[in-house]
XYZ file of C-alpha atoms in Angstrom:
358
model
C 22.122 -23.418 7.122
C 19.732 -21.003 5.089
C 21.811 -18.044 4.135
C 19.665 -14.986 5.525
C 20.019 -11.614 4.193
C 18.822 -8.566 5.236
C 19.150 -6.094 1.885
C 16.897 -3.367 3.267
C 17.781 -0.397 5.820
C 16.085 -0.694 9.265
C 15.991 0.994 12.475
C 16.229 -1.634 14.763
C 18.089 -4.952 14.721
C 15.805 -7.853 13.624
C 18.093 -10.767 14.158
C 16.564 -11.541 17.578
C 13.420 -11.929 16.168
C 14.477 -13.876 13.049
C 16.361 -16.391 15.007
C 13.909 -17.122 17.114
C 11.156 -17.945 14.803
C 13.893 -20.346 13.398
C 14.499 -22.138 16.657
C 10.506 -21.811 16.962
C 10.633 -24.190 13.359
C 13.197 -26.438 14.090
C 15.265 -24.886 11.544
C 18.697 -24.018 10.717
C 19.647 -20.037 9.307
C 22.472 -17.966 9.269
C 21.211 -14.348 9.135
C 23.645 -11.251 7.798
C 22.612 -8.543 8.416
C 25.708 -5.412 8.040
C 24.371 -2.454 8.684
C 26.797 -0.679 7.547
C 26.854 -2.179 3.999
C 22.950 -0.261 3.747
C 22.464 3.137 3.066
C 20.524 4.909 5.694
C 17.824 5.793 6.389
C 16.332 9.112 6.072
C 12.981 8.832 7.820
C 11.924 5.988 9.701
C 10.592 3.042 7.469
C 12.525 3.883 4.653
C 13.852 1.477 3.329
C 15.507 2.907 0.007
C 17.903 4.367 2.132
C 19.687 7.516 0.906
C 20.066 7.691 -2.878
C 22.971 9.409 -3.045
C 24.917 6.860 -0.379
C 27.941 4.731 -1.941
C 29.490 1.647 -1.052
C 33.421 1.955 -0.766
C 35.040 -0.003 -2.926
C 36.046 -2.900 -0.272
C 32.412 -2.516 1.356
C 30.428 -2.729 -2.179
C 32.717 -6.222 -2.495
C 31.638 -7.718 0.684
C 28.138 -6.829 0.059
C 28.274 -8.480 -3.573
C 29.288 -11.716 -1.535
C 26.913 -11.599 0.797
C 24.064 -11.492 -1.987
C 26.072 -14.007 -3.268
C 25.627 -16.491 -1.172
C 22.230 -15.406 -0.034
C 19.446 -17.969 -0.295
C 16.139 -16.344 1.407
C 16.679 -11.616 1.011
C 15.043 -9.628 3.635
C 13.707 -6.685 1.684
C 14.724 -5.149 -1.910
C 17.923 -3.929 -1.945
C 17.004 -0.136 -3.381
C 13.204 -1.111 -2.977
C 12.930 -1.272 -6.693
C 12.744 -3.162 -9.524
C 16.329 -2.540 -10.451
C 17.261 -3.732 -7.486
C 15.171 -7.048 -7.998
C 16.730 -7.937 -10.830
C 20.442 -7.001 -9.555
C 20.195 -8.976 -7.083
C 18.452 -12.034 -8.896
C 21.296 -11.936 -11.553
C 23.691 -11.748 -8.181
C 21.791 -14.325 -5.706
C 22.450 -17.852 -8.024
C 21.329 -19.729 -4.635
C 17.991 -17.327 -4.309
C 14.828 -18.919 -3.314
C 12.674 -16.323 -1.585
C 12.319 -12.906 -0.963
C 10.256 -11.000 1.404
C 9.427 -7.424 0.442
C 9.108 -4.441 2.970
C 6.175 -2.643 0.393
C 2.759 -3.352 0.035
C 3.601 -3.061 -3.451
C 6.270 -5.525 -4.412
C 3.974 -7.118 -6.469
C 4.566 -3.930 -8.679
C 7.953 -4.297 -8.015
C 8.668 -8.206 -9.005
C 5.969 -6.828 -12.471
C 8.434 -3.484 -13.338
C 11.579 -6.157 -12.699
C 10.464 -8.321 -15.579
C 12.397 -11.099 -14.683
C 13.197 -14.116 -16.808
C 10.323 -16.473 -16.437
C 12.458 -19.286 -16.146
C 14.045 -17.831 -13.014
C 10.387 -15.996 -12.029
C 8.776 -19.535 -12.210
C 11.886 -20.197 -10.030
C 11.269 -17.582 -7.362
C 9.062 -16.903 -4.358
C 8.889 -13.116 -3.697
C 6.302 -12.248 -0.778
C 4.761 -8.633 -0.182
C 4.315 -6.527 3.212
C 0.431 -6.468 2.042
C -1.464 -5.923 5.309
C 1.094 -3.749 7.376
C -0.548 -0.865 6.128
C -3.748 -2.016 6.573
C -4.821 0.172 9.890
C -3.229 3.493 9.566
C -4.496 3.731 5.620
C -7.318 3.078 7.009
C -7.932 5.558 9.864
C -6.360 8.267 7.157
C -9.125 7.007 4.450
C -12.042 7.370 6.985
C -9.837 10.645 7.959
C -10.229 11.766 4.379
C -14.128 10.639 4.098
C -14.883 12.739 7.811
C -13.426 15.627 6.807
C -15.633 16.198 3.462
C -19.171 14.625 5.401
C -18.934 17.180 8.243
C -17.390 20.095 5.722
C -14.135 21.069 6.723
C -13.125 23.383 3.825
C -15.980 25.456 4.688
C -15.198 25.191 8.358
C -11.694 26.536 7.237
C -12.615 28.863 5.684
C -14.909 30.233 7.985
C -12.024 30.027 10.670
C -9.770 32.292 8.537
C -12.282 34.773 7.741
C -13.060 35.350 11.393
C -17.115 34.981 10.464
C -19.972 33.022 11.944
C -22.449 31.916 8.988
C -25.569 30.728 9.084
C -26.503 26.887 9.683
C -26.382 23.975 7.458
C -27.107 20.496 7.684
C -23.682 18.163 7.404
C -23.879 14.351 5.819
C -22.951 11.658 8.206
C -21.478 8.373 7.349
C -24.467 6.363 9.166
C -26.574 5.388 6.200
C -24.746 6.253 3.534
C -22.952 3.861 0.687
C -19.280 3.688 0.338
C -17.894 1.131 -2.093
C -14.465 0.168 -1.124
C -12.313 -0.802 -4.738
C -9.494 -3.586 -3.541
C -10.881 -6.163 -0.349
C -6.866 -6.439 0.584
C -6.081 -5.884 4.215
C -6.277 -2.043 3.601
C -10.088 -2.532 2.008
C -11.172 -5.042 4.278
C -9.927 -2.903 7.670
C -11.932 0.369 5.881
C -14.810 -1.678 5.261
C -15.289 -2.356 8.695
C -14.141 0.961 10.072
C -17.129 2.022 8.166
C -19.513 -0.669 8.734
C -18.938 0.945 12.660
C -19.466 4.527 11.644
C -23.091 2.732 10.341
C -22.260 2.904 6.353
C -23.158 0.497 3.702
C -20.260 -1.224 2.138
C -19.681 -2.547 -1.119
C -16.493 -3.802 -1.877
C -14.872 -4.272 -5.331
C -12.638 -7.277 -5.874
C -11.263 -9.033 -9.243
C -13.647 -12.394 -8.360
C -15.701 -11.313 -6.282
C -16.779 -14.916 -5.627
C -13.287 -15.830 -4.188
C -13.009 -16.522 -1.179
C -10.740 -15.130 1.551
C -7.951 -17.137 3.678
C -8.396 -15.122 6.671
C -11.834 -14.404 6.579
C -13.453 -17.021 4.623
C -16.083 -16.056 1.729
C -17.305 -12.961 4.130
C -15.954 -10.137 4.789
C -16.551 -8.496 8.154
C -18.789 -5.164 7.511
C -19.108 -5.779 3.245
C -22.600 -6.225 2.613
C -22.367 -7.272 -1.116
C -18.852 -8.273 -3.369
C -19.390 -6.617 -7.416
C -16.919 -7.988 -9.759
C -15.899 -4.979 -12.946
C -18.568 -6.100 -14.299
C -20.774 -3.969 -11.982
C -18.935 -1.419 -11.052
C -20.251 1.273 -13.129
C -23.802 0.287 -11.820
C -22.555 0.415 -8.359
C -20.754 3.885 -9.077
C -24.284 5.711 -9.706
C -25.676 4.819 -5.601
C -22.479 5.784 -3.851
C -21.722 8.600 -1.645
C -17.747 7.936 -1.123
C -15.130 5.988 -3.228
C -11.930 4.320 -1.495
C -9.784 3.261 -3.829
C -7.595 0.818 -2.246
C -6.095 -0.991 -5.068
C -2.546 -1.972 -6.740
C -0.881 -0.287 -9.526
C -1.625 -2.952 -12.162
C -2.355 -3.160 -15.797
C -6.366 -3.659 -15.141
C -6.668 -1.206 -12.398
C -4.572 1.808 -13.982
C -7.450 4.458 -14.764
C -9.785 2.012 -13.337
C -11.507 5.644 -12.391
C -11.561 7.679 -15.285
C -14.144 10.847 -16.800
C -16.434 8.287 -17.228
C -16.879 6.594 -14.323
C -16.605 9.836 -12.032
C -19.105 10.951 -14.126
C -21.700 8.166 -12.802
C -21.098 9.459 -9.949
C -23.010 11.984 -7.092
C -22.235 15.207 -7.267
C -21.741 14.881 -2.970
C -19.427 11.390 -3.533
C -16.275 12.047 -2.056
C -12.606 9.869 -3.755
C -10.131 8.892 -1.704
C -7.405 7.005 -3.059
C -4.984 4.814 -0.359
C -3.548 2.236 -3.258
C -2.262 3.229 -6.197
C -2.293 7.031 -8.013
C -2.707 5.466 -11.150
C -6.257 3.938 -10.656
C -7.564 7.762 -10.660
C -7.230 9.214 -14.347
C -5.403 12.786 -12.628
C -6.364 14.710 -15.282
C -10.115 13.858 -14.817
C -10.802 13.943 -11.109
C -9.631 17.969 -12.000
C -11.969 18.113 -14.296
C -14.933 16.983 -11.988
C -13.705 18.783 -9.622
C -13.413 22.246 -11.848
C -16.842 21.078 -13.263
C -18.630 20.269 -9.420
C -19.335 17.057 -10.221
C -17.511 16.048 -7.132
C -17.438 17.302 -3.237
C -13.840 16.618 -3.188
C -10.833 14.427 -3.145
C -8.286 13.479 -0.288
C -5.495 11.242 -2.242
C -2.052 9.585 -0.324
C -1.246 8.988 -3.881
C -0.621 10.359 -6.704
C 0.151 10.268 -10.773
C 3.124 11.062 -10.766
C 4.873 10.978 -7.848
C 6.204 13.611 -6.694
C 2.731 15.196 -7.489
C 4.105 18.801 -10.084
C 4.210 22.247 -8.247
C 2.298 22.768 -11.478
C -0.738 20.365 -10.251
C -4.194 21.974 -10.412
C -4.895 19.612 -7.200
C -2.249 21.369 -4.627
C -4.017 24.650 -5.245
C -8.355 23.187 -4.370
C -9.859 23.478 -0.888
C -11.601 20.547 -1.596
C -8.558 17.993 -1.918
C -6.987 16.294 0.789
C -3.145 15.447 -0.660
C -0.544 13.315 1.525
C 3.060 12.832 -0.359
C 2.290 9.469 0.078
C 3.037 8.991 3.717
C -0.414 8.330 5.735
C 1.175 4.735 5.312
C 3.992 5.279 7.556
C 4.129 5.123 11.664
C 7.224 4.627 13.709
C 6.509 0.906 14.696
C 6.734 0.169 10.632
C 9.767 -1.396 10.945
C 9.254 -3.879 13.575
C 5.959 -4.825 12.286
C 7.600 -5.734 8.878
C 10.061 -7.409 11.182
C 7.193 -9.892 12.744
C 5.987 -10.544 9.473
C 9.170 -11.642 8.123
C 9.578 -14.004 10.901
C 6.601 -15.380 10.929
C 7.045 -16.245 7.090
C 10.152 -17.334 8.290
C 8.936 -20.190 10.619
C 6.369 -21.257 7.955
C 9.500 -21.029 5.052
C 10.897 -23.835 7.736
C 8.034 -25.465 8.584
C 6.882 -26.387 5.082
C 3.627 -23.992 5.572
C 2.275 -21.726 3.369
C 3.535 -18.218 3.204
C 1.188 -15.025 3.428
C 1.433 -12.423 0.913
C 2.721 -14.674 -2.102
C 3.325 -12.457 -4.616
C 1.229 -13.809 -7.892
C 4.090 -12.871 -10.637
C 0.584 -13.265 -13.671
C -1.208 -10.636 -11.812
C 1.205 -8.065 -9.598
C -0.472 -8.438 -6.166
């Protein structure tokens, strides 16, 4: 009997969906979900929970007992590297952790688990769950500046009918999608549907894709890091959908931003650390970029003193573009599918490589 413990606050009861997956696989599991032991959500799909909440002494003892007997954890306590370290230290029988974030790999890397523990532990992420909403946000940003939303809003605020001017099109534009995970693939598909020419950037450009094979729908060409600088010079837009790793930190720095044409737009729906914030501000101030669309920043929250807040050609979402009211349901379904594969001896989806961070 495998003990499965729900370690993250949810807006729904996942036990029936999980139990059905176990039955389909012919397995045996005890699913432990005790909402009273989990911090309340502050908003939909808040898997951290209220940071001010504390368990009473008896509840904390009960919680520690649950963790000590856990073999499969759905969610990381506190949705943080510290929570993962604490979980591993308490749950001696732990074999697999299903994260609720696409960035679970980053949490694993920052947890810096002992090598012997990390080697025996399987960690999976929620990659792909946020692909559609983030791809839609990326398209919103690309369209906003192609159609000069800042000029339109300025004219509206001034009640002024300006002379006509030509707007840009996504059709026949060249978009670089940096990162070809779920978000990047969906963004590429949507860009291609608008008639854009899409180049994809990935760490290993020749690597086949488990879902799509070597060819990715909507992507005309896949390049590696060694070709990035040449590609940037011909791009009308860049959509960064990369994880936060040492390799991607500051990838789009001042030198690379300067390679883009002055009409180019930068969209970041991956991790804030991928785009050098100071270099981005400098490029915008110098008129070397048309605009920027950011769902993520570095740091987060973005300080009120940041000049990014006060620019009409910058659109900022407070890391909320991925959030949808049905996110918990989709993450539960992902976990249920993975649990069915677990009992059937199949390959799990979204297994994190601790060495590369995703």
